[in-house]
PDB file of C-alpha atoms in Angstrom:
ATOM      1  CA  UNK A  18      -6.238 -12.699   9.028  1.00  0.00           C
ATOM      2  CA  UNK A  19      -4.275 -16.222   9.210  1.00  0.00           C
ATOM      3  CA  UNK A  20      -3.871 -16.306   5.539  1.00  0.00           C
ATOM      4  CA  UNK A  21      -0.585 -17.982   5.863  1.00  0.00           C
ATOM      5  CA  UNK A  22       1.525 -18.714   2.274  1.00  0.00           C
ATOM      6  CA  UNK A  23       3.621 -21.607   1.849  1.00  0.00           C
ATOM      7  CA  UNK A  24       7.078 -22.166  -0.261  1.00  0.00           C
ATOM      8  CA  UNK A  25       8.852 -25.985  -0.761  1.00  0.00           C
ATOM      9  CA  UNK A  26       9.299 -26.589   3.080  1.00  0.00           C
ATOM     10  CA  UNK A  27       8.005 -23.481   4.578  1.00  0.00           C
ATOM     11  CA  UNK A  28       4.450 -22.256   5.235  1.00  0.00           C
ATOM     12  CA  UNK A  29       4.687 -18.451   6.596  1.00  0.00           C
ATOM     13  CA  UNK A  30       2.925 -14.940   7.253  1.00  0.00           C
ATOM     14  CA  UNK A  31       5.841 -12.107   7.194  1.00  0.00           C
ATOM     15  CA  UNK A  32       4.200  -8.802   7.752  1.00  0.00           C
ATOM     16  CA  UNK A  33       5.923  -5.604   7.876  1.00  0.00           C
ATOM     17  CA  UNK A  34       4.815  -1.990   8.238  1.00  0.00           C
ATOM     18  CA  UNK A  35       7.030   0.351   6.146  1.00  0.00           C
ATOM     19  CA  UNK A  36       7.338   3.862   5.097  1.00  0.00           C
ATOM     20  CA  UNK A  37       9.719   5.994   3.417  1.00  0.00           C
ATOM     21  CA  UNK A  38       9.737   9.228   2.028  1.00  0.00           C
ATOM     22  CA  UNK A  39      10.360  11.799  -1.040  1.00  0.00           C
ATOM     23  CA  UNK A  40      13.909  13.239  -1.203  1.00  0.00           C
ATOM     24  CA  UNK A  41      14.074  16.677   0.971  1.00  0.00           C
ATOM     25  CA  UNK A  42      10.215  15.666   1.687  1.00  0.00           C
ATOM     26  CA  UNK A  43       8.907  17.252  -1.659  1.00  0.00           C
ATOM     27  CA  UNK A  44       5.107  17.087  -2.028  1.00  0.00           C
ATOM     28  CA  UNK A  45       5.943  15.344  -5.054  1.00  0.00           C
ATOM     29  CA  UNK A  46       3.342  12.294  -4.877  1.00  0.00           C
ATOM     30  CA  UNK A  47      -0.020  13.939  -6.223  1.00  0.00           C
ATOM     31  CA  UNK A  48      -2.135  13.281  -9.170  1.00  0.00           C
ATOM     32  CA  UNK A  49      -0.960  11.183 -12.172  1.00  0.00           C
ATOM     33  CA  UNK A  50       2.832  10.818 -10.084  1.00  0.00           C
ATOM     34  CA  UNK A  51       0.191   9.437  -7.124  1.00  0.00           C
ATOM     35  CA  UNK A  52      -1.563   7.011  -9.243  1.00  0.00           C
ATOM     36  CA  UNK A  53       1.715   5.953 -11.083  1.00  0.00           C
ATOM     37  CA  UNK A  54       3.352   5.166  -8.216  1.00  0.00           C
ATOM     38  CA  UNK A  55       0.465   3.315  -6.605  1.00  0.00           C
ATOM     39  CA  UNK A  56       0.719   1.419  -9.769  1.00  0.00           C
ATOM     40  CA  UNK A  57       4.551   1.045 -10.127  1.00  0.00           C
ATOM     41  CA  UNK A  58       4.197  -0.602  -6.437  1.00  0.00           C
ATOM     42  CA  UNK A  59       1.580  -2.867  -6.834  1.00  0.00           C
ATOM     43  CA  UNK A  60       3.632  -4.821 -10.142  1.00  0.00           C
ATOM     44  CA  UNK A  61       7.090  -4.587  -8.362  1.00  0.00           C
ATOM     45  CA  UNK A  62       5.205  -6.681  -5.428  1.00  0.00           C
ATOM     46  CA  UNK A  63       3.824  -8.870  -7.317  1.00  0.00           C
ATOM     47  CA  UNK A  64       6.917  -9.429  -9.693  1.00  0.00           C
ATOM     48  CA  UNK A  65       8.843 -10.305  -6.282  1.00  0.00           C
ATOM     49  CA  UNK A  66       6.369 -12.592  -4.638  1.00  0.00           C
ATOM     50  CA  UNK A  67       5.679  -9.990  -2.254  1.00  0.00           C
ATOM     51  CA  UNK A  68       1.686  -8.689  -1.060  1.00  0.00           C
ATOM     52  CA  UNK A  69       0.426  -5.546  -0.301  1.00  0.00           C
ATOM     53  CA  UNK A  70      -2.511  -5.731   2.632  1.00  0.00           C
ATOM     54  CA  UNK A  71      -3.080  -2.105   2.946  1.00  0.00           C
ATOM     55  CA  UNK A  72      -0.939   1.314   1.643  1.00  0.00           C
ATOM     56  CA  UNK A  73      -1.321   5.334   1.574  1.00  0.00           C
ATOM     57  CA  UNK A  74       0.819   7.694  -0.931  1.00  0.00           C
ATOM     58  CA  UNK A  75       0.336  10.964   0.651  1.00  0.00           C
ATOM     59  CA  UNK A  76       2.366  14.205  -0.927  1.00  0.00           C
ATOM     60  CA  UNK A  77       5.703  13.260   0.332  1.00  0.00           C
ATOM     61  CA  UNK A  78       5.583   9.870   2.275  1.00  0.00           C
ATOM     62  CA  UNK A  79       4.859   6.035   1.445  1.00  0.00           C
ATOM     63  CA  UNK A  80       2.666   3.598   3.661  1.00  0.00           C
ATOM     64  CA  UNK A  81       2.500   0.163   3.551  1.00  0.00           C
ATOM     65  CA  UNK A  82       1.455  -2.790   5.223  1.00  0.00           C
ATOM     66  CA  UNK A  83       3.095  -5.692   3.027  1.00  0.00           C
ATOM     67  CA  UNK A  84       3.847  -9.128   3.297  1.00  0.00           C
ATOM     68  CA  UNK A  85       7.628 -10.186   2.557  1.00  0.00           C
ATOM     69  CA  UNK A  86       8.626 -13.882   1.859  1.00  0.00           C
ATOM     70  CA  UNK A  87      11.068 -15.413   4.213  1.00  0.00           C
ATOM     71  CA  UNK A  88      13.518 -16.190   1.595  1.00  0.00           C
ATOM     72  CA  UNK A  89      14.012 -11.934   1.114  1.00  0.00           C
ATOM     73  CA  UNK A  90      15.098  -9.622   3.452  1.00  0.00           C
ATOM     74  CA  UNK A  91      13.773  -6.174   4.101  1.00  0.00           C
ATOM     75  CA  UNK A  92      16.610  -4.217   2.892  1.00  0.00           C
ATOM     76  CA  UNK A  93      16.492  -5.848  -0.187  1.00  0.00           C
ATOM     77  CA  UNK A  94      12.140  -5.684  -0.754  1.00  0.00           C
ATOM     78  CA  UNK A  95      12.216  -2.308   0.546  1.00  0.00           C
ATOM     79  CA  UNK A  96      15.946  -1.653  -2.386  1.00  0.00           C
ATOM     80  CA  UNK A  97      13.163  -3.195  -4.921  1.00  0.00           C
ATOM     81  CA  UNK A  98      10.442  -0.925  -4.318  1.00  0.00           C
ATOM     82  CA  UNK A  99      12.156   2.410  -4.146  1.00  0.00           C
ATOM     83  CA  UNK A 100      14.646   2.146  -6.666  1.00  0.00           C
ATOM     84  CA  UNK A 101      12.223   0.378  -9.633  1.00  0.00           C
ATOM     85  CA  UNK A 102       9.672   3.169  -8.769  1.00  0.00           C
ATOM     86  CA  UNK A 103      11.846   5.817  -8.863  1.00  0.00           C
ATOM     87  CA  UNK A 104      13.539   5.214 -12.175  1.00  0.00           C
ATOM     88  CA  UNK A 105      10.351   4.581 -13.457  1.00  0.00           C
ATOM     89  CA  UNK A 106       8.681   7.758 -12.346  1.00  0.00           C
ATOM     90  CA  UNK A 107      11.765   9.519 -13.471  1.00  0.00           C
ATOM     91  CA  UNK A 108      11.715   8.445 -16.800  1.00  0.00           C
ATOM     92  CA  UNK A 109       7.852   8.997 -17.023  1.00  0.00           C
ATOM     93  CA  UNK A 110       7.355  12.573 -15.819  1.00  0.00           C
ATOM     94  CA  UNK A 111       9.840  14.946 -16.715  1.00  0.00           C
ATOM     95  CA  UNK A 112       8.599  17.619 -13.756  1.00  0.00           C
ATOM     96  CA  UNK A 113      10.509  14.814 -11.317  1.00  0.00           C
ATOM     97  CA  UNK A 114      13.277  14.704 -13.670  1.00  0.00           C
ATOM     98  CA  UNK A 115      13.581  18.603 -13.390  1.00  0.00           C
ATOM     99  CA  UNK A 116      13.320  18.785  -9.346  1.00  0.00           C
ATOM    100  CA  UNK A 117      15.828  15.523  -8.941  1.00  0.00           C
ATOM    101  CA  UNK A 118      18.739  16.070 -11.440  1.00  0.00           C
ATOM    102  CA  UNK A 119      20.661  13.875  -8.946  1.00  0.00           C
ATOM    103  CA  UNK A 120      18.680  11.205  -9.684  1.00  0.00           C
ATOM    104  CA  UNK A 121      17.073  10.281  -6.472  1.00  0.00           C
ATOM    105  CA  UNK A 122      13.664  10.560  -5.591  1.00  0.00           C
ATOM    106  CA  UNK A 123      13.505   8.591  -2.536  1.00  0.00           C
ATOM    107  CA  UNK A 124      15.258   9.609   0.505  1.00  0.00           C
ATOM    108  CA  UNK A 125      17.980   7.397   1.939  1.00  0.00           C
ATOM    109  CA  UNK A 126      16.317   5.016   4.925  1.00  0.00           C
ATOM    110  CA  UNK A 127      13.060   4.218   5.650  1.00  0.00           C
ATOM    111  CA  UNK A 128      11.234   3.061   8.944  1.00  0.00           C
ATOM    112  CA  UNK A 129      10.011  -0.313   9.282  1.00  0.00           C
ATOM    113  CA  UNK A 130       8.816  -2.679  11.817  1.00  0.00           C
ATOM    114  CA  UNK A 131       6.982  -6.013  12.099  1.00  0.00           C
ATOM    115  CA  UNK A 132       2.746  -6.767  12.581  1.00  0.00           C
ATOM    116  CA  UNK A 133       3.346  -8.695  15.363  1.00  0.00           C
ATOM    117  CA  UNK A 134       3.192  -6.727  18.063  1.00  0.00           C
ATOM    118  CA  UNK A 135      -0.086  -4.641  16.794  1.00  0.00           C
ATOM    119  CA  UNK A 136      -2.329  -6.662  15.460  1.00  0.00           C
ATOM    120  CA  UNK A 137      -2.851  -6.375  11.234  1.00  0.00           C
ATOM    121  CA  UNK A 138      -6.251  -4.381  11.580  1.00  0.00           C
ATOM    122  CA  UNK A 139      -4.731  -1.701  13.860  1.00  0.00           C
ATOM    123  CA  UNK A 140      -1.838  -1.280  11.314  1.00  0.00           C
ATOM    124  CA  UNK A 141      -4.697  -1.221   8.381  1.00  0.00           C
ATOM    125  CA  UNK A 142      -6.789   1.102  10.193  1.00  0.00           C
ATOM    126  CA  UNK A 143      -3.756   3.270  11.275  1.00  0.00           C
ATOM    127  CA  UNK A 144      -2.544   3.448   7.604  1.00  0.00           C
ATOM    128  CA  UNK A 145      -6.050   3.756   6.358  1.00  0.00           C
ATOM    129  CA  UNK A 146      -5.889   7.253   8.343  1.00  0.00           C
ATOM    130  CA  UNK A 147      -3.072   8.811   7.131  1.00  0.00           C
ATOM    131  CA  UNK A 148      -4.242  12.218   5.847  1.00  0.00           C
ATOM    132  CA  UNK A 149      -2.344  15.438   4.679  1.00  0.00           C
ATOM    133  CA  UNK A 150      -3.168  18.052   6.489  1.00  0.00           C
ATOM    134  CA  UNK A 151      -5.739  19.181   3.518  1.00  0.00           C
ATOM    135  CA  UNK A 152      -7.204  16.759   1.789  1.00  0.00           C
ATOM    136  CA  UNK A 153      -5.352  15.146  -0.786  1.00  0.00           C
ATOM    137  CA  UNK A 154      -6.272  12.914  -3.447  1.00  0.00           C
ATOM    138  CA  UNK A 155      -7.591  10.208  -3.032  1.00  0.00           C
ATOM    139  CA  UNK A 156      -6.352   6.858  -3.445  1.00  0.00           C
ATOM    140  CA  UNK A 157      -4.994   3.431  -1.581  1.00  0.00           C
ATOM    141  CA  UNK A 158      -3.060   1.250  -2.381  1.00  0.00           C
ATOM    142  CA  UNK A 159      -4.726  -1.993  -1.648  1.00  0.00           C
TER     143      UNK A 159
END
Protein backbone atom coordinates (compact mmCIF):
# COMPACT_ATOMS: atom_id res chain seq x y z
CA UNK A 1 0.00 0.00 0.00
CA UNK A 2 2.88 2.73 -0.72
CA UNK A 3 0.48 4.98 -2.40
CA UNK A 4 2.27 7.96 -1.14
CA UNK A 5 0.58 11.72 -2.09
CA UNK A 6 2.61 14.63 -2.67
CA UNK A 7 1.95 18.60 -1.90
CA UNK A 8 4.56 21.65 -3.26
CA UNK A 9 7.67 20.23 -1.36
CA UNK A 10 6.30 17.29 0.41
CA UNK A 11 5.48 13.76 -0.78
CA UNK A 12 3.69 11.81 2.28
CA UNK A 13 1.41 8.81 3.55
CA UNK A 14 -0.36 10.02 7.01
CA UNK A 15 -2.55 7.23 8.18
CA UNK A 16 -4.59 7.30 11.19
CA UNK A 17 -7.07 4.91 12.78
CA UNK A 18 -9.95 6.82 14.46
CA UNK A 19 -13.17 6.29 16.16
CA UNK A 20 -15.60 8.19 18.03
CA UNK A 21 -18.88 7.72 19.21
CA UNK A 22 -22.76 8.82 19.52
CA UNK A 23 -23.53 11.10 22.51
CA UNK A 24 -24.51 8.81 25.73
CA UNK A 25 -23.71 5.85 23.08
CA UNK A 26 -27.29 5.99 21.45
CA UNK A 27 -27.83 3.32 18.78
CA UNK A 28 -28.55 6.18 16.73
CA UNK A 29 -26.51 5.23 13.41
CA UNK A 30 -28.98 2.73 11.56
CA UNK A 31 -30.75 2.87 8.32
CA UNK A 32 -31.15 6.12 6.30
CA UNK A 33 -29.05 8.09 9.55
CA UNK A 34 -26.32 5.04 8.61
CA UNK A 35 -26.21 5.70 5.00
CA UNK A 36 -26.34 9.57 5.50
CA UNK A 37 -23.64 9.63 7.55
CA UNK A 38 -21.51 7.27 5.49
CA UNK A 39 -22.28 9.82 2.91
CA UNK A 40 -21.83 13.09 4.93
CA UNK A 41 -18.16 11.52 5.64
CA UNK A 42 -17.08 10.56 2.47
CA UNK A 43 -17.71 14.58 0.93
CA UNK A 44 -16.28 16.23 4.16
CA UNK A 45 -12.97 14.04 3.26
CA UNK A 46 -12.83 14.78 0.15
CA UNK A 47 -13.71 18.60 0.55
CA UNK A 48 -10.54 18.64 3.01
CA UNK A 49 -8.03 16.74 0.97
CA UNK A 50 -8.36 14.00 3.27
CA UNK A 51 -8.92 9.82 2.13
CA UNK A 52 -10.81 7.29 3.55
CA UNK A 53 -9.00 3.58 3.11
CA UNK A 54 -11.46 1.62 5.02
CA UNK A 55 -14.59 2.66 7.68
CA UNK A 56 -17.58 0.90 9.75
CA UNK A 57 -20.76 2.96 11.18
CA UNK A 58 -22.10 0.55 13.59
CA UNK A 59 -25.30 1.72 15.94
CA UNK A 60 -23.39 3.99 18.14
CA UNK A 61 -19.63 4.15 17.09
CA UNK A 62 -17.50 5.46 13.98
CA UNK A 63 -14.47 3.54 12.32
CA UNK A 64 -12.08 4.75 10.16
CA UNK A 65 -8.92 4.18 8.65
CA UNK A 66 -8.14 7.67 6.86
CA UNK A 67 -5.39 9.39 5.48
CA UNK A 68 -4.72 13.08 6.86
CA UNK A 69 -2.42 15.59 4.98
CA UNK A 70 0.56 16.82 6.84
CA UNK A 71 -0.40 20.35 6.58
CA UNK A 72 -3.75 19.39 9.12
CA UNK A 73 -3.71 18.15 12.35
CA UNK A 74 -5.90 15.51 13.86
CA UNK A 75 -7.83 17.58 16.16
CA UNK A 76 -8.77 19.70 13.55
CA UNK A 77 -9.74 16.58 10.62
CA UNK A 78 -11.29 14.70 13.30
CA UNK A 79 -13.36 18.85 14.52
CA UNK A 80 -14.28 18.60 10.56
CA UNK A 81 -15.80 15.34 10.48
CA UNK A 82 -17.91 15.33 13.59
CA UNK A 83 -19.17 18.65 13.71
CA UNK A 84 -20.18 18.98 9.62
CA UNK A 85 -21.88 15.53 10.08
CA UNK A 86 -23.62 16.26 12.95
CA UNK A 87 -25.26 19.50 11.96
CA UNK A 88 -26.03 17.95 8.92
CA UNK A 89 -27.75 14.90 10.29
CA UNK A 90 -29.45 17.20 12.67
CA UNK A 91 -30.95 19.29 10.30
CA UNK A 92 -31.93 16.23 8.08
CA UNK A 93 -33.74 13.88 10.46
CA UNK A 94 -35.80 15.37 12.95
CA UNK A 95 -35.84 11.89 15.24
CA UNK A 96 -31.94 13.14 16.07
CA UNK A 97 -33.17 16.53 16.54
CA UNK A 98 -35.76 15.16 19.14
CA UNK A 99 -33.16 12.79 21.17
CA UNK A 100 -30.25 15.73 21.06
CA UNK A 101 -32.04 19.06 21.92
CA UNK A 102 -28.54 20.07 23.14
CA UNK A 103 -27.33 19.93 19.96
CA UNK A 104 -24.65 17.37 20.06
CA UNK A 105 -24.62 14.19 18.53
CA UNK A 106 -21.13 13.22 18.86
CA UNK A 107 -19.59 12.61 22.12
CA UNK A 108 -16.72 14.79 23.29
CA UNK A 109 -13.14 12.85 22.40
CA UNK A 110 -12.43 10.27 20.25
CA UNK A 111 -9.54 7.59 20.13
CA UNK A 112 -7.00 7.74 17.57
CA UNK A 113 -3.69 6.39 16.74
CA UNK A 114 -1.29 6.08 13.80
CA UNK A 115 -0.88 2.85 10.94
CA UNK A 116 2.48 2.59 11.63
CA UNK A 117 2.88 0.34 14.06
CA UNK A 118 0.15 -2.31 12.56
CA UNK A 119 0.46 -2.58 9.29
CA UNK A 120 -2.69 -0.90 6.95
CA UNK A 121 -4.27 -4.44 6.14
CA UNK A 122 -4.48 -5.46 9.83
CA UNK A 123 -6.21 -2.07 10.59
CA UNK A 124 -8.57 -2.77 7.31
CA UNK A 125 -9.24 -6.19 8.28
CA UNK A 126 -9.73 -5.23 12.01
CA UNK A 127 -12.24 -2.46 10.98
CA UNK A 128 -13.69 -4.62 8.31
CA UNK A 129 -14.84 -6.84 11.47
CA UNK A 130 -16.49 -4.62 13.53
CA UNK A 131 -19.96 -6.13 14.11
CA UNK A 132 -22.87 -5.27 16.58
CA UNK A 133 -23.62 -7.82 18.51
CA UNK A 134 -26.74 -8.68 16.02
CA UNK A 135 -26.33 -8.00 12.80
CA UNK A 136 -26.72 -4.64 11.70
CA UNK A 137 -27.03 -3.14 8.45
CA UNK A 138 -24.93 -3.35 6.26
CA UNK A 139 -22.66 -0.93 4.88
CA UNK A 140 -18.76 0.43 4.70
CA UNK A 141 -17.52 3.14 4.24
CA UNK A 142 -14.86 2.69 1.68
Amino acid sequence: MQEYKSGGHTVWDCKYHLVWTTKYRYPVLKGDVGYRCRDLLREIAMSREMVIYAGSINRDHVHLLIGIPPNMSVSKAVQYLKGKSSHKLMSEFRMLKKRYWGQHLWARGYWVATSGNVTDEVWMEYIKNQQPPELDDEFRVV
